Structure formats: C-alpha cells, structure tokens
Coordinates of C-alpha atoms in Angstrom, one line a residue:
M1 CA 157.9 367.5 -24.7
L2 CA 156.7 364.8 -22.4
S3 CA 156.9 365.2 -18.6
G4 CA 159.3 363.0 -16.6
S5 CA 156.5 360.8 -15.4
Q6 CA 155.3 360.2 -19.0
H7 CA 158.8 359.3 -20.1
A8 CA 159.1 356.9 -17.2
K9 CA 155.7 355.3 -18.0
M10 CA 156.8 354.5 -21.6
R11 CA 160.2 353.3 -20.4
D12 CA 158.6 351.0 -17.9
M13 CA 156.4 349.5 -20.5
I14 CA 159.3 348.9 -22.8
I15 CA 161.3 347.2 -20.1
K16 CA 158.4 345.1 -19.0
R17 CA 157.8 344.0 -22.7
H18 CA 161.5 342.9 -22.9
N19 CA 161.6 341.1 -19.6
T20 CA 158.4 339.2 -20.2
A21 CA 159.6 338.0 -23.5
S22 CA 162.9 337.0 -21.9
M23 CA 161.1 335.1 -19.2
L24 CA 159.2 333.1 -21.8
I25 CA 162.5 332.0 -23.3
V26 CA 164.0 331.1 -19.9
Q27 CA 160.8 329.1 -19.0
A28 CA 161.2 327.1 -22.3
L29 CA 164.9 326.5 -21.5
Q30 CA 164.0 325.2 -18.0
K31 CA 161.7 322.6 -19.6
G32 CA 164.3 321.7 -22.3
P33 CA 167.2 319.2 -22.1
C34 CA 169.5 321.8 -20.3
G35 CA 167.1 322.2 -17.5
A36 CA 166.7 324.8 -14.8
N37 CA 169.9 323.6 -13.0
Q38 CA 172.1 324.9 -15.8
I39 CA 170.9 328.5 -15.8
A40 CA 173.5 330.2 -13.7
Y41 CA 172.4 333.8 -14.1
T42 CA 169.5 336.0 -15.3
D43 CA 168.9 339.7 -15.8
I44 CA 165.2 339.7 -16.7
G45 CA 163.4 341.0 -13.7
S46 CA 163.4 340.9 -9.9
A47 CA 163.5 337.7 -7.9
D48 CA 159.8 338.2 -7.0
K49 CA 158.8 338.7 -10.6
L50 CA 160.6 335.5 -11.6
S51 CA 158.9 333.6 -8.8
E52 CA 155.5 334.9 -9.9
Q53 CA 156.1 333.4 -13.3
G54 CA 156.8 330.0 -11.8
L55 CA 160.6 330.2 -12.4
D56 CA 162.7 328.3 -9.9
M57 CA 165.9 330.3 -9.7
R58 CA 167.1 329.3 -6.2
N59 CA 170.5 328.4 -7.5
T60 CA 170.6 331.3 -10.0
A61 CA 172.4 334.6 -9.6
N62 CA 170.1 337.5 -10.5
K63 CA 171.0 341.0 -11.7
A64 CA 174.7 341.0 -10.6
L65 CA 177.2 338.7 -12.4
P66 CA 178.5 336.2 -9.9
S67 CA 182.1 336.6 -8.9
W68 CA 182.8 332.8 -9.3
L69 CA 182.1 333.1 -13.0
L70 CA 185.1 335.5 -13.5
P71 CA 187.3 335.2 -10.5
K72 CA 190.2 336.8 -12.3
L73 CA 188.3 340.0 -12.8
I74 CA 188.5 342.7 -10.1
A75 CA 185.2 343.7 -8.4
H76 CA 185.0 347.1 -10.2
A77 CA 185.4 345.5 -13.6
L78 CA 182.9 342.8 -12.8
K79 CA 180.3 345.3 -11.7
A80 CA 180.9 347.4 -14.9
S81 CA 180.6 344.4 -17.2
S82 CA 177.7 344.0 -19.7
R83 CA 174.9 341.7 -18.5
P84 CA 173.2 339.4 -20.9
D85 CA 169.6 338.3 -20.3
A86 CA 170.7 334.8 -19.2
I87 CA 173.8 332.7 -18.9
L88 CA 173.8 328.9 -19.2
I89 CA 176.7 326.8 -17.9
L90 CA 176.8 323.4 -19.6
P91 CA 179.3 320.5 -19.3
S92 CA 181.5 320.0 -22.3
T93 CA 179.8 316.7 -23.4
V94 CA 177.6 315.7 -26.2
C95 CA 174.1 317.1 -26.1
S96 CA 172.4 313.8 -25.4
S97 CA 174.2 313.4 -22.0
R98 CA 173.1 316.9 -20.9
V99 CA 169.6 315.6 -20.2
T100 CA 170.7 313.6 -17.2
T101 CA 173.2 316.2 -15.8
R102 CA 172.7 316.5 -12.1
N103 CA 172.2 319.8 -10.4
Q104 CA 175.4 321.8 -10.1
N105 CA 176.0 324.4 -7.4
F106 CA 178.5 326.4 -9.4
Q107 CA 179.3 328.7 -6.6
Q108 CA 180.1 325.8 -4.2
L109 CA 182.2 324.2 -6.9
A110 CA 184.2 327.5 -7.2
I111 CA 184.6 327.7 -3.4
D112 CA 185.8 324.1 -3.3
K113 CA 188.3 324.8 -6.2
K114 CA 186.5 322.1 -8.2
L115 CA 185.2 324.3 -11.0
N116 CA 187.5 323.5 -13.8
P117 CA 186.7 326.0 -16.6
N118 CA 188.0 323.9 -19.4
Q119 CA 185.3 321.3 -18.6
W120 CA 182.5 323.8 -19.1
E121 CA 180.8 325.8 -21.8
V122 CA 179.4 329.3 -21.2
H123 CA 176.4 330.3 -23.3
L124 CA 175.3 333.9 -23.2
I125 CA 171.7 334.6 -24.1
E126 CA 170.7 338.1 -25.4
F127 CA 167.1 338.8 -26.5
K128 CA 166.2 341.9 -28.4
F129 CA 163.2 343.3 -30.2
C130 CA 164.2 344.8 -33.6
E131 CA 162.6 346.6 -36.5
D132 CA 160.7 343.9 -38.4
T133 CA 162.4 344.5 -41.7
R134 CA 165.8 345.5 -40.3
P135 CA 167.2 342.9 -37.8
D136 CA 170.9 343.4 -38.5
P137 CA 171.4 346.6 -36.4
Q138 CA 170.3 344.8 -33.3
L139 CA 172.5 341.8 -34.1
Q140 CA 175.5 344.1 -34.4
K141 CA 174.6 345.9 -31.2
A142 CA 174.4 342.6 -29.2
K143 CA 177.8 341.5 -30.5
A144 CA 179.4 344.8 -29.6
Q145 CA 177.6 345.0 -26.3
H146 CA 179.0 341.7 -25.0
S147 CA 182.4 341.6 -26.8
M148 CA 184.4 342.5 -23.7
L149 CA 182.5 340.0 -21.5
M150 CA 183.1 337.2 -24.0
A151 CA 186.8 338.1 -24.1
N152 CA 187.0 338.0 -20.3
L153 CA 185.3 334.6 -20.2
N154 CA 187.7 333.3 -22.9
R155 CA 190.6 334.5 -20.8
Q156 CA 189.2 332.6 -17.8
G157 CA 189.7 329.4 -19.8
Y158 CA 186.2 328.1 -20.4
R159 CA 186.0 325.3 -23.0
E160 CA 183.7 327.4 -25.2
V161 CA 182.0 330.8 -24.9
K162 CA 179.1 331.5 -27.2
L163 CA 176.6 334.3 -27.6
H164 CA 173.1 333.4 -28.7
M165 CA 171.3 336.4 -30.0
I166 CA 167.5 335.9 -30.2
L167 CA 165.6 338.5 -32.2
V168 CA 161.8 339.0 -32.6
G169 CA 160.3 341.8 -34.7
A170 CA 158.6 344.6 -32.7
M171 CA 155.4 343.8 -34.5
G172 CA 155.8 340.0 -34.0
T173 CA 158.0 338.8 -36.9
I174 CA 159.6 335.5 -36.1
Y175 CA 162.8 334.8 -38.1
K176 CA 164.2 331.5 -39.2
D177 CA 167.8 332.5 -38.7
Y178 CA 167.5 335.0 -35.8
T179 CA 164.7 333.3 -33.7
D180 CA 164.3 329.6 -34.6
K181 CA 168.0 328.8 -35.2
P182 CA 169.4 330.3 -31.9
L183 CA 166.7 328.5 -30.0
A184 CA 167.6 325.2 -31.7
D185 CA 171.3 325.9 -30.9
L186 CA 170.2 325.9 -27.2
N187 CA 168.9 322.4 -27.7
L188 CA 165.1 323.1 -27.8
D189 CA 163.3 320.7 -30.1
Y190 CA 161.0 321.6 -33.0
H191 CA 157.8 321.5 -30.9
K192 CA 159.2 323.5 -28.0
I193 CA 160.5 326.2 -30.5
K194 CA 157.1 326.4 -32.3
N195 CA 155.3 326.7 -29.0
L196 CA 157.7 329.4 -27.7
T197 CA 157.8 331.4 -30.9
H198 CA 154.0 331.4 -31.0
K199 CA 153.9 332.9 -27.5
L200 CA 156.6 335.5 -28.5
N201 CA 154.6 336.5 -31.5
E202 CA 151.4 337.0 -29.5
H203 CA 153.3 338.8 -26.8
S204 CA 155.0 341.2 -29.3
I205 CA 151.7 342.1 -31.1
R206 CA 149.9 342.6 -27.8
H207 CA 152.5 344.9 -26.3
A208 CA 153.2 346.7 -29.5
S209 CA 149.5 347.6 -29.6
A210 CA 149.6 348.8 -26.0
L211 CA 152.7 350.9 -26.7
I212 CA 151.0 352.5 -29.7
K213 CA 147.9 353.3 -27.7
T214 CA 149.9 354.7 -24.9
R215 CA 151.9 356.8 -27.3
Y216 CA 148.9 358.4 -28.9
A217 CA 147.2 358.9 -25.5
L218 CA 150.3 360.8 -24.3
Q219 CA 150.4 362.8 -27.6
Y220 CA 146.8 363.7 -27.0
N221 CA 147.6 364.9 -23.5
T222 CA 150.4 367.0 -24.9
S223 CA 148.7 368.1 -28.1
N224 CA 149.8 371.7 -27.7
N225 CA 153.4 370.5 -28.4
S226 CA 153.8 369.8 -32.1
H227 CA 156.9 367.7 -31.4
G228 CA 154.9 364.7 -30.0
L229 CA 156.6 362.1 -27.8
G230 CA 160.2 363.1 -28.2
L231 CA 161.2 359.6 -27.0
G232 CA 163.0 358.7 -30.2
A233 CA 161.3 355.3 -30.0
T234 CA 158.1 353.6 -31.3
A235 CA 156.8 350.1 -31.3
H236 CA 158.5 349.8 -34.7
N237 CA 161.8 351.1 -33.6
P238 CA 162.2 349.9 -30.0
P239 CA 165.0 351.2 -27.7
D240 CA 167.2 348.6 -25.9
P241 CA 166.3 348.4 -22.1
H242 CA 169.9 347.3 -21.3

C-alpha cells in the first residue's frame, strides 16, 4: 500500500488538475457576454491562486456559499450544502441585454432588501473529468450531488435555477453534448468555445500523462507490494475532488 504522503501527492495532483480546468472555464466566462461581474461564487482554488491566474474575483464569494444567496437556509444547512465549481447570477432578460448589465453587488442588494429573487436566474456550473467512453456516470453524479442545493434555490424563489454540467474525458475527449453544448448554454460563442475546448483538451492530456508517470513512479517505489497504488483511481477513471 502507498504511504500517507504518497496518497496525498496523488490527491493533490488530481485536485490541481480539476481546479486548473475549472479556472480555464471561469476565465472564458469572464470574457464572454455574462462578464466577471455576474460570477457570484467559485470553488476552484484559493483567492491567491485565482489572482495568480488573472481572475478578478473581488466581488465573488469563494469556497463558502454566501448567506445572501439562501437567506432562508440556517447556517448549519448552508455550510453542509454541496458546492458547485461556480455560480452565475444573471438578470431574467434576453441574452442580448446581458452584455451591458452593470456590475451588481449582490451582497449589498441583499442587505438593502433589493435582491428580488424572481428577477434573477441562478446558474450552477459543475465541471468533471470522466472516463472517455463513459460520461454518463459523472452526469448522474453531478445531478445527485447538487439536487438538494437546486431544491433550496427553487424554494428561495429565483426565476430559474439551472445546473450546467461540463464534462471532459480524462484523456482529453471533448463532447458535443457534454462539453460544447453546456458552454453554448452559458452564452459563449463558437470561437470562444473552440478556443476553450482546445485548452481543456491540451490540459487533460498533459495532466493525464503526469498522473500516469507519477503512478508508475510510486508503484516502482513500492514494488515489493503487488497490490500497486491502491488508490482506486487512474487517469482513465478519475475520482471526484469534491
């Protein structure tokens, strides 16, 4: 069996791979018609890491769901809630008008009692790596993972609550229905989607190779144990860092 430090190393690599891919998606959304001002929450790394990637998240909650989003939920339930990779808050208007939407300080709107949920849409974004030939299990996992959060948001009275599940194969597969379509549903145009999916493909291949090399290096260091890694995960069958 692997030592605790070896397990931790693999786990850290898997989390970093997921967070970096999620950051690429958030970067693309910031440059899209929704803009940075509509990203209300992220769970894709520390504030310092986000800043290093050039992400301006000054008005964005990070890691902990903001209480203004679900004021009817008690603190304990809010803390125990599932956390998607990102949450967008968009006005309930046609897409073309979102381009000129001014910066909204949602927390201040909530404090001032001016955040009317039925005028806003909540878009949950969940990114996952999946087995290249079997994306469905990760889709079902994402739906189950955030079902209670979506129910709580609907009870809050938001105009629309939608979960966008973005999948990329662990070895770089980009899917028409599971990668391109959810990105298009988030108002990214054709060229931005192609640029983003190219980056996601390269990122997946590069990090899958690093994971495989690390796996074999660790196996070599523990060659006296015939059970190998014992992680229950490979580059082809990635665990979920959430």
